[in-house]
Amino acid sequence: QKEVEQDPGPLSVPEGAIVSLNCTYSNSAFQYFMWYRQYSRKGPELLMYTYSSGNKEDGRFTAQVDKSSKYISLFIRDSQPSDSATYLCARQAGTALIFGKGTTLSVSS
Amino acid sequence: EAQVTQNPRYLITVTGKKLTVTCSQNMNHEYMSWYRQDPGLGLRQIYYSMNVEVTDKGDVPEGYKVSRKEKRNFPLILESPSPNQTSLYFCASSFSGVRTYEQYFGPGTRLTVT
């Protein structure tokens, strides 16, 4: 079910940059959208989730869903070296999660 | 500490030798799931369980078995492993219903089948 497409990167930015990570999806029959963060050699962990459309902000992170264009975005302000990780977008499909392939981000100091 | 544990963390085995990867959670979650993660393919669901004695196939179930006899445990069984099952495996758990969006992942098991 390739219903969540994500550019794998890698993406390299300097410390302090604004980062934009994006996904597109094809099935509009679901409402929860998530961003998971995965550090090297670790399991993914939930970073943010949004219900339906609109924005959700948590500190330096903003998750955005545009249902009209089927676009999911994660913005990171004032990026830090500790943000270096792989970011996975996901959507909820009934009892399952469908993940994008992940975008690897590297923030250099 | 709330966590999902997996064992072993690393495993090298040979084709055809049955193996089991254990998964346990201490958060009283109803929902548990197994994923495999492969370069270029991302995370794909193998099997999931809504509760004790309730399991169902995910996207890539071929070659795998699971069981859910206790709420906290969800082992993954490879009856006859093959090289194409070489992968990084993750167990995850969550509360059921809409709260499956918040899944807690284990640390992963890296399996190599030669």
mmCIF file of C-alpha atoms in Angstrom:
data_model
loop_
_atom_site.group_PDB
_atom_site.id
_atom_site.type_symbol
_atom_site.label_atom_id
_atom_site.label_comp_id
_atom_site.label_asym_id
_atom_site.label_seq_id
_atom_site.Cartn_x
_atom_site.Cartn_y
_atom_site.Cartn_z
ATOM 1 C CA GLN A 1 0.000 0.000 0.000
ATOM 2 C CA LYS A 2 2.248 2.770 -1.290
ATOM 3 C CA GLU A 3 -0.094 5.489 -0.142
ATOM 4 C CA VAL A 4 2.427 7.712 1.616
ATOM 5 C CA GLU A 5 5.282 9.050 -0.487
ATOM 6 C CA GLN A 6 8.282 10.703 1.112
ATOM 7 C CA ASP A 7 11.516 12.008 -0.339
ATOM 8 C CA PRO A 8 14.284 9.959 1.341
ATOM 9 C CA GLY A 9 16.869 12.730 1.111
ATOM 10 C CA PRO A 10 19.398 12.886 2.652
ATOM 11 C CA LEU A 11 18.926 16.459 3.714
ATOM 12 C CA SER A 12 21.856 18.399 5.172
ATOM 13 C CA VAL A 13 21.434 21.813 6.788
ATOM 14 C CA PRO A 14 23.508 24.077 9.050
ATOM 15 C CA GLU A 15 22.546 24.587 12.663
ATOM 16 C CA GLY A 16 19.814 27.200 13.044
ATOM 17 C CA ALA A 17 18.236 26.561 9.646
ATOM 18 C CA ILE A 18 14.516 26.059 9.100
ATOM 19 C CA VAL A 19 13.833 22.547 7.868
ATOM 20 C CA SER A 20 10.823 21.495 5.837
ATOM 21 C CA LEU A 21 10.010 17.808 5.480
ATOM 22 C CA ASN A 22 7.175 16.732 3.247
ATOM 23 C CA CYS A 23 5.005 13.772 2.355
ATOM 24 C CA THR A 24 2.141 13.208 -0.001
ATOM 25 C CA TYR A 25 -0.638 10.698 0.391
ATOM 26 C CA SER A 26 -3.202 9.310 -1.984
ATOM 27 C CA ASN A 27 -6.077 8.050 0.148
ATOM 28 C CA SER A 28 -8.179 10.728 1.780
ATOM 29 C CA ALA A 29 -10.267 8.305 3.843
ATOM 30 C CA PHE A 30 -8.334 8.727 7.078
ATOM 31 C CA GLN A 31 -7.789 11.469 9.591
ATOM 32 C CA TYR A 32 -4.730 10.925 11.786
ATOM 33 C CA PHE A 33 -1.345 11.896 10.421
ATOM 34 C CA MET A 34 1.860 11.372 12.352
ATOM 35 C CA TRP A 35 5.534 12.187 12.329
ATOM 36 C CA TYR A 36 7.892 9.702 13.923
ATOM 37 C CA ARG A 37 11.565 10.367 14.560
ATOM 38 C CA GLN A 38 14.138 7.599 14.426
ATOM 39 C CA TYR A 39 17.667 8.039 15.707
ATOM 40 C CA SER A 40 20.377 5.772 14.411
ATOM 41 C CA ARG A 41 20.165 2.260 15.888
ATOM 42 C CA LYS A 42 16.929 3.074 17.714
ATOM 43 C CA GLY A 43 13.240 2.406 17.223
ATOM 44 C CA PRO A 44 10.958 5.150 15.911
ATOM 45 C CA GLU A 45 9.274 7.418 18.444
ATOM 46 C CA LEU A 46 6.202 9.540 17.972
ATOM 47 C CA LEU A 47 7.121 13.183 17.510
ATOM 48 C CA MET A 48 3.796 14.757 16.610
ATOM 49 C CA TYR A 49 0.386 13.882 15.323
ATOM 50 C CA THR A 50 -2.426 15.895 13.805
ATOM 51 C CA TYR A 51 -6.070 15.096 13.485
ATOM 52 C CA SER A 52 -7.770 16.020 10.219
ATOM 53 C CA SER A 53 -6.284 19.150 8.689
ATOM 54 C CA GLY A 54 -4.547 22.287 9.883
ATOM 55 C CA ASN A 55 -1.478 23.042 11.949
ATOM 56 C CA LYS A 56 -0.146 21.793 15.248
ATOM 57 C CA GLU A 57 2.799 23.356 17.000
ATOM 58 C CA ASP A 58 5.067 21.924 19.690
ATOM 59 C CA GLY A 59 8.089 24.026 20.548
ATOM 60 C CA ARG A 60 10.329 24.214 17.485
ATOM 61 C CA PHE A 61 8.213 21.720 15.559
ATOM 62 C CA THR A 62 5.109 22.402 13.484
ATOM 63 C CA ALA A 63 3.073 19.718 11.753
ATOM 64 C CA GLN A 64 0.795 20.731 8.937
ATOM 65 C CA VAL A 65 -1.786 18.844 6.916
ATOM 66 C CA ASP A 66 -3.304 20.190 3.723
ATOM 67 C CA LYS A 67 -6.113 17.848 2.769
ATOM 68 C CA SER A 68 -6.952 19.686 -0.435
ATOM 69 C CA SER A 69 -3.507 18.941 -1.854
ATOM 70 C CA LYS A 70 -2.955 15.723 0.192
ATOM 71 C CA TYR A 71 0.233 17.126 1.640
ATOM 72 C CA ILE A 72 1.775 16.454 5.073
ATOM 73 C CA SER A 73 4.587 18.720 6.287
ATOM 74 C CA LEU A 74 6.884 18.991 9.295
ATOM 75 C CA PHE A 75 8.732 22.232 9.928
ATOM 76 C CA ILE A 76 11.664 22.458 12.317
ATOM 77 C CA ARG A 77 12.730 25.926 13.401
ATOM 78 C CA ASP A 78 16.201 26.721 14.715
ATOM 79 C CA SER A 79 17.400 23.225 13.879
ATOM 80 C CA GLN A 80 19.959 21.646 16.213
ATOM 81 C CA PRO A 81 22.525 18.873 15.737
ATOM 82 C CA SER A 82 20.345 16.773 18.068
ATOM 83 C CA ASP A 83 17.624 16.915 15.393
ATOM 84 C CA SER A 84 19.795 14.749 13.138
ATOM 85 C CA ALA A 85 17.675 11.647 12.588
ATOM 86 C CA THR A 86 15.358 9.985 10.112
ATOM 87 C CA TYR A 87 11.844 11.416 10.068
ATOM 88 C CA LEU A 88 8.975 9.145 9.098
ATOM 89 C CA CYS A 89 5.562 10.430 8.161
ATOM 90 C CA ALA A 90 2.647 8.084 8.657
ATOM 91 C CA ARG A 91 -1.061 7.894 8.352
ATOM 92 C CA GLN A 92 -3.468 5.777 10.294
ATOM 93 C CA ALA A 93 -5.323 3.185 8.246
ATOM 94 C CA GLY A 94 -7.836 1.436 10.466
ATOM 95 C CA THR A 95 -5.758 -0.592 12.897
ATOM 96 C CA ALA A 96 -2.497 -0.154 11.002
ATOM 97 C CA LEU A 97 -0.009 2.605 10.382
ATOM 98 C CA ILE A 98 1.249 3.213 6.863
ATOM 99 C CA PHE A 99 4.682 4.788 6.898
ATOM 100 C CA GLY A 100 6.589 6.783 4.343
ATOM 101 C CA LYS A 101 10.129 5.620 3.653
ATOM 102 C CA GLY A 102 11.634 8.330 5.852
ATOM 103 C CA THR A 103 13.817 11.390 5.233
ATOM 104 C CA THR A 104 17.281 11.412 6.767
ATOM 105 C CA LEU A 105 18.208 14.811 8.173
ATOM 106 C CA SER A 106 21.684 15.912 9.186
ATOM 107 C CA VAL A 107 22.176 19.199 11.045
ATOM 108 C CA SER A 108 25.771 20.376 11.207
ATOM 109 C CA SER A 109 27.131 22.649 13.932
ATOM 110 C CA GLU B 1 10.020 2.494 33.050
ATOM 111 C CA ALA B 2 7.434 2.099 30.297
ATOM 112 C CA GLN B 3 9.028 0.189 27.470
ATOM 113 C CA VAL B 4 8.890 -2.405 24.745
ATOM 114 C CA THR B 5 11.658 -4.967 24.917
ATOM 115 C CA GLN B 6 12.840 -7.285 22.182
ATOM 116 C CA ASN B 7 15.213 -10.217 22.278
ATOM 117 C CA PRO B 8 17.617 -10.962 20.834
ATOM 118 C CA ARG B 9 18.897 -7.628 19.541
ATOM 119 C CA TYR B 10 21.150 -9.270 16.985
ATOM 120 C CA LEU B 11 20.815 -12.683 15.421
ATOM 121 C CA ILE B 12 22.708 -14.483 12.689
ATOM 122 C CA THR B 13 21.235 -17.768 11.589
ATOM 123 C CA VAL B 14 21.150 -20.164 8.668
ATOM 124 C CA THR B 15 18.428 -20.866 6.167
ATOM 125 C CA GLY B 16 15.722 -23.147 7.495
ATOM 126 C CA LYS B 17 16.562 -23.005 11.181
ATOM 127 C CA LYS B 18 13.456 -22.027 13.104
ATOM 128 C CA LEU B 19 13.762 -18.970 15.302
ATOM 129 C CA THR B 20 11.651 -16.832 17.597
ATOM 130 C CA VAL B 21 12.042 -13.144 18.369
ATOM 131 C CA THR B 22 10.365 -12.186 21.616
ATOM 132 C CA CYS B 23 8.555 -8.928 22.317
ATOM 133 C CA SER B 24 7.189 -7.748 25.622
ATOM 134 C CA GLN B 25 5.543 -4.511 26.780
ATOM 135 C CA ASN B 26 4.739 -3.260 30.272
ATOM 136 C CA MET B 27 2.203 -0.561 29.403
ATOM 137 C CA ASN B 28 -0.943 -2.737 29.416
ATOM 138 C CA HIS B 29 -1.424 -2.018 25.710
ATOM 139 C CA GLU B 30 -4.058 -3.981 23.840
ATOM 140 C CA TYR B 31 -2.514 -3.483 20.400
ATOM 141 C CA MET B 32 0.815 -4.966 19.369
ATOM 142 C CA SER B 33 2.465 -5.150 15.988
ATOM 143 C CA TRP B 34 5.559 -6.348 14.145
ATOM 144 C CA TYR B 35 7.308 -4.367 11.415
ATOM 145 C CA ARG B 36 10.318 -4.944 9.259
ATOM 146 C CA GLN B 37 12.490 -2.102 8.025
ATOM 147 C CA ASP B 38 14.513 -2.411 4.846
ATOM 148 C CA PRO B 39 16.579 0.194 2.976
ATOM 149 C CA GLY B 40 14.512 1.806 0.251
ATOM 150 C CA LEU B 41 11.328 0.106 1.420
ATOM 151 C CA GLY B 42 10.757 1.714 4.796
ATOM 152 C CA LEU B 43 8.716 0.230 7.619
ATOM 153 C CA ARG B 44 6.233 -2.425 6.631
ATOM 154 C CA GLN B 45 3.790 -4.171 8.907
ATOM 155 C CA ILE B 46 4.056 -7.945 9.192
ATOM 156 C CA TYR B 47 1.352 -8.899 11.681
ATOM 157 C CA TYR B 48 -0.651 -7.170 14.345
ATOM 158 C CA SER B 49 -2.811 -8.110 17.316
ATOM 159 C CA MET B 50 -5.776 -6.185 18.640
ATOM 160 C CA ASN B 51 -5.835 -8.139 21.892
ATOM 161 C CA VAL B 52 -5.166 -11.562 23.391
ATOM 162 C CA GLU B 53 -5.892 -14.360 20.916
ATOM 163 C CA VAL B 54 -6.706 -11.835 18.150
ATOM 164 C CA THR B 55 -4.118 -11.533 15.373
ATOM 165 C CA ASP B 56 -4.238 -10.482 11.739
ATOM 166 C CA LYS B 57 -1.963 -10.106 8.746
ATOM 167 C CA GLY B 58 -0.276 -6.889 7.817
ATOM 168 C CA ASP B 59 1.265 -6.040 4.459
ATOM 169 C CA VAL B 60 4.061 -8.627 4.382
ATOM 170 C CA PRO B 61 3.026 -11.699 6.423
ATOM 171 C CA GLU B 62 4.495 -14.459 4.232
ATOM 172 C CA GLY B 63 7.021 -16.597 6.068
ATOM 173 C CA TYR B 64 6.082 -15.360 9.531
ATOM 174 C CA LYS B 65 3.861 -16.524 12.359
ATOM 175 C CA VAL B 66 2.725 -14.820 15.531
ATOM 176 C CA SER B 67 0.775 -15.666 18.641
ATOM 177 C CA ARG B 68 -0.785 -13.601 21.423
ATOM 178 C CA LYS B 69 -1.461 -15.776 24.437
ATOM 179 C CA GLU B 70 -0.730 -13.056 26.981
ATOM 180 C CA LYS B 71 -1.438 -9.368 26.778
ATOM 181 C CA ARG B 72 2.174 -8.322 27.342
ATOM 182 C CA ASN B 73 3.895 -10.713 24.903
ATOM 183 C CA PHE B 74 3.808 -10.966 21.125
ATOM 184 C CA PRO B 75 6.515 -13.279 19.730
ATOM 185 C CA LEU B 76 7.443 -13.387 16.058
ATOM 186 C CA ILE B 77 8.214 -16.841 14.690
ATOM 187 C CA LEU B 78 10.137 -17.662 11.536
ATOM 188 C CA GLU B 79 9.517 -21.362 10.930
ATOM 189 C CA SER B 80 11.977 -21.669 8.041
ATOM 190 C CA PRO B 81 13.966 -18.457 7.622
ATOM 191 C CA SER B 82 15.266 -17.507 4.201
ATOM 192 C CA PRO B 83 17.856 -14.889 3.178
ATOM 193 C CA ASN B 84 15.114 -12.498 2.007
ATOM 194 C CA GLN B 85 14.022 -12.241 5.639
ATOM 195 C CA THR B 86 17.299 -10.568 6.530
ATOM 196 C CA SER B 87 16.076 -7.274 7.930
ATOM 197 C CA LEU B 88 15.671 -5.011 10.937
ATOM 198 C CA TYR B 89 12.582 -5.980 12.917
ATOM 199 C CA PHE B 90 10.605 -3.771 15.263
ATOM 200 C CA CYS B 91 7.885 -4.645 17.706
ATOM 201 C CA ALA B 92 5.449 -1.905 18.692
ATOM 202 C CA SER B 93 2.508 -1.500 21.029
ATOM 203 C CA SER B 94 -0.242 0.997 21.732
ATOM 204 C CA PHE B 95 -3.691 1.366 23.157
ATOM 205 C CA SER B 96 -6.340 0.213 20.726
ATOM 206 C CA GLY B 97 -8.879 2.095 18.626
ATOM 207 C CA VAL B 98 -7.924 5.524 17.373
ATOM 208 C CA ARG B 99 -4.967 5.596 19.758
ATOM 209 C CA THR B 100 -2.970 3.274 17.520
ATOM 210 C CA TYR B 101 -1.483 6.486 16.112
ATOM 211 C CA GLU B 102 0.757 6.558 19.193
ATOM 212 C CA GLN B 103 2.807 3.412 18.916
ATOM 213 C CA TYR B 104 5.765 2.658 21.148
ATOM 214 C CA PHE B 105 8.561 0.833 19.405
ATOM 215 C CA GLY B 106 11.117 -1.564 20.753
ATOM 216 C CA PRO B 107 14.846 -1.143 20.090
ATOM 217 C CA GLY B 108 14.856 -3.461 17.090
ATOM 218 C CA THR B 109 16.256 -6.891 16.239
ATOM 219 C CA ARG B 110 18.752 -7.124 13.427
ATOM 220 C CA LEU B 111 18.384 -10.510 11.760
ATOM 221 C CA THR B 112 20.769 -11.963 9.213
ATOM 222 C CA VAL B 113 19.877 -15.208 7.462
ATOM 223 C CA THR B 114 22.719 -16.842 5.524
#
